[in-house]
Amino acid sequence: MHIGAHTSIAGGVYNAVDEQLEYDGNCGQIFSHSPQVWQDPNIDDDEAEQFRSLSEQEGVGPWVIHSSYLVNLCTPKDDLRAKSIDSMQKEVDAAAKLDIEYVNVHLGAHTGAGVEGGLDNAASALDELDIPEGVTVLIESDAGSGTKLGGDFEHLAGVLERSEQDLEVCLDTAHAFAAGYDLSTAEGVAETFEEFDDIVGLETLSCVHLNDSKHECGTNKDEHAHLGEGHIGEEGIEAVVSHDALADVPFVLETPTEDGRGFAWNVERARELRAR
């Protein structure tokens, strides 16, 4: 099972590998810089070499870079669009430098451009990227609040259809649940992934952000819980990690650190639920 967590690059990007091993993870996700500000990745050649060699030596991968929270691909504003494209270009270049396969990004909010206009904006922004060979951009599903796009599977399919890039998808279980896809039962999980396959295509699903939800289905509230401890619950999480179509898909945790439990507890929990 490919299961890991979002880890820190503090002190050097290679430290993320050691941290992942502490959680007993074998894949993972990082930010290349603080996600709250416009900032360029600052990874020197020695750091990158250590990260690549340590990941290979310890068998940790695939890795995902999560883009900045400030990136908004759907925006109709020229200045924000330009900053978002520039930021994404630097992320895919950093991924190539680190031999990281995926860069994950939220579509963002259309802020008045409308759904179709926002999807057009997102696809055309992504088409401006020069994505290095071996790197794939993943569009992440969203919780769907306000004018944010990505909550409906149709939004994901719409960008994939519009874009000339070979894009794939990251499905966040907490986001999908918040957006109204009921993952709390085995039947609901089966129906959700059947719907995803019909609309987007399971062949495009390259990563799952595995999170439970502190809020009920359809609330559009994005707050993660420990696996099996939230409103998705044990039955739903077990059905997700055991789904045949996800046998080889990497699961990345973004669960909280609280109640004396953190990523290590959730990594073990995911493995236990899959082994049932």
mmCIF file of N, CA, C and O in Angstrom, residues 29 49 65 67 73 75 89 112 130 164 169 176 183-185 202 236 264 268:
data_model
loop_
_atom_site.group_PDB
_atom_site.id
_atom_site.type_symbol
_atom_site.label_atom_id
_atom_site.label_comp_id
_atom_site.label_asym_id
_atom_site.label_seq_id
_atom_site.Cartn_x
_atom_site.Cartn_y
_atom_site.Cartn_z
ATOM 1 N N GLN A 29 3.991 14.011 0.497
ATOM 2 C CA GLN A 29 3.733 15.313 -0.109
ATOM 3 C C GLN A 29 4.492 16.390 0.653
ATOM 4 O O GLN A 29 4.687 16.283 1.864
ATOM 5 N N GLU A 49 19.966 16.656 -4.604
ATOM 6 C CA GLU A 49 20.643 15.369 -4.761
ATOM 7 C C GLU A 49 20.418 14.486 -3.539
ATOM 8 O O GLU A 49 20.158 13.282 -3.670
ATOM 9 N N ILE A 65 4.344 17.596 -4.858
ATOM 10 C CA ILE A 65 4.477 18.972 -4.378
ATOM 11 C C ILE A 65 3.097 19.608 -4.405
ATOM 12 O O ILE A 65 2.417 19.586 -5.435
ATOM 13 N N SER A 67 1.018 22.919 -4.434
ATOM 14 C CA SER A 67 1.269 24.309 -4.810
ATOM 15 C C SER A 67 0.803 25.282 -3.728
ATOM 16 O O SER A 67 0.096 24.912 -2.790
ATOM 17 N N LEU A 73 -6.106 29.590 -10.475
ATOM 18 C CA LEU A 73 -6.096 29.370 -11.922
ATOM 19 C C LEU A 73 -7.371 29.883 -12.595
ATOM 20 O O LEU A 73 -7.363 30.187 -13.781
ATOM 21 N N THR A 75 -9.086 32.620 -11.853
ATOM 22 C CA THR A 75 -9.310 34.056 -11.702
ATOM 23 C C THR A 75 -9.424 34.795 -13.038
ATOM 24 O O THR A 75 -8.702 34.494 -13.986
ATOM 25 N N GLN A 89 4.805 27.452 -12.649
ATOM 26 C CA GLN A 89 5.982 27.097 -13.456
ATOM 27 C C GLN A 89 7.160 26.767 -12.555
ATOM 28 O O GLN A 89 7.892 25.798 -12.793
ATOM 29 N N GLY A 112 -16.735 35.590 -9.959
ATOM 30 C CA GLY A 112 -17.634 36.356 -10.816
ATOM 31 C C GLY A 112 -17.531 36.039 -12.290
ATOM 32 O O GLY A 112 -18.378 36.466 -13.085
ATOM 33 N N ASP A 130 5.227 25.288 -19.151
ATOM 34 C CA ASP A 130 6.165 24.388 -19.814
ATOM 35 C C ASP A 130 6.497 23.295 -18.804
ATOM 36 O O ASP A 130 7.408 23.437 -17.995
ATOM 37 N N GLU A 164 -4.744 21.418 -23.113
ATOM 38 C CA GLU A 164 -3.889 20.664 -24.027
ATOM 39 C C GLU A 164 -2.831 19.865 -23.269
ATOM 40 O O GLU A 164 -2.128 19.047 -23.871
ATOM 41 N N VAL A 169 -5.672 13.805 -11.854
ATOM 42 C CA VAL A 169 -6.520 14.275 -10.765
ATOM 43 C C VAL A 169 -6.061 13.737 -9.416
ATOM 44 O O VAL A 169 -5.572 12.603 -9.320
ATOM 45 N N ALA A 176 -14.367 15.910 -1.146
ATOM 46 C CA ALA A 176 -15.480 15.313 -1.892
ATOM 47 C C ALA A 176 -16.700 15.138 -1.002
ATOM 48 O O ALA A 176 -17.840 15.414 -1.411
ATOM 49 N N LEU A 183 -19.377 9.492 1.208
ATOM 50 C CA LEU A 183 -18.394 8.413 1.312
ATOM 51 C C LEU A 183 -18.487 7.680 2.641
ATOM 52 O O LEU A 183 -17.566 6.964 3.017
ATOM 53 N N SER A 184 -19.592 7.832 3.350
ATOM 54 C CA SER A 184 -19.689 7.283 4.710
ATOM 55 C C SER A 184 -20.095 5.819 4.757
ATOM 56 O O SER A 184 -20.040 5.194 5.817
ATOM 57 N N THR A 185 -20.502 5.251 3.628
ATOM 58 C CA THR A 185 -20.872 3.839 3.573
ATOM 59 C C THR A 185 -20.159 3.167 2.406
ATOM 60 O O THR A 185 -19.717 3.839 1.455
ATOM 61 N N LEU A 202 -11.458 7.004 -14.053
ATOM 62 C CA LEU A 202 -10.555 6.508 -13.009
ATOM 63 C C LEU A 202 -9.111 6.427 -13.484
ATOM 64 O O LEU A 202 -8.183 6.469 -12.665
ATOM 65 N N GLY A 236 -16.646 4.035 5.785
ATOM 66 C CA GLY A 236 -16.329 4.761 4.561
ATOM 67 C C GLY A 236 -14.851 4.753 4.234
ATOM 68 O O GLY A 236 -14.460 4.494 3.090
ATOM 69 N N ALA A 264 1.588 9.212 12.168
ATOM 70 C CA ALA A 264 1.954 7.810 12.369
ATOM 71 C C ALA A 264 0.728 6.973 12.721
ATOM 72 O O ALA A 264 0.551 5.854 12.223
ATOM 73 N N GLU A 268 -0.876 3.933 10.260
ATOM 74 C CA GLU A 268 -1.166 2.586 10.772
ATOM 75 C C GLU A 268 -2.651 2.260 10.638
ATOM 76 O O GLU A 268 -3.024 1.140 10.271
#
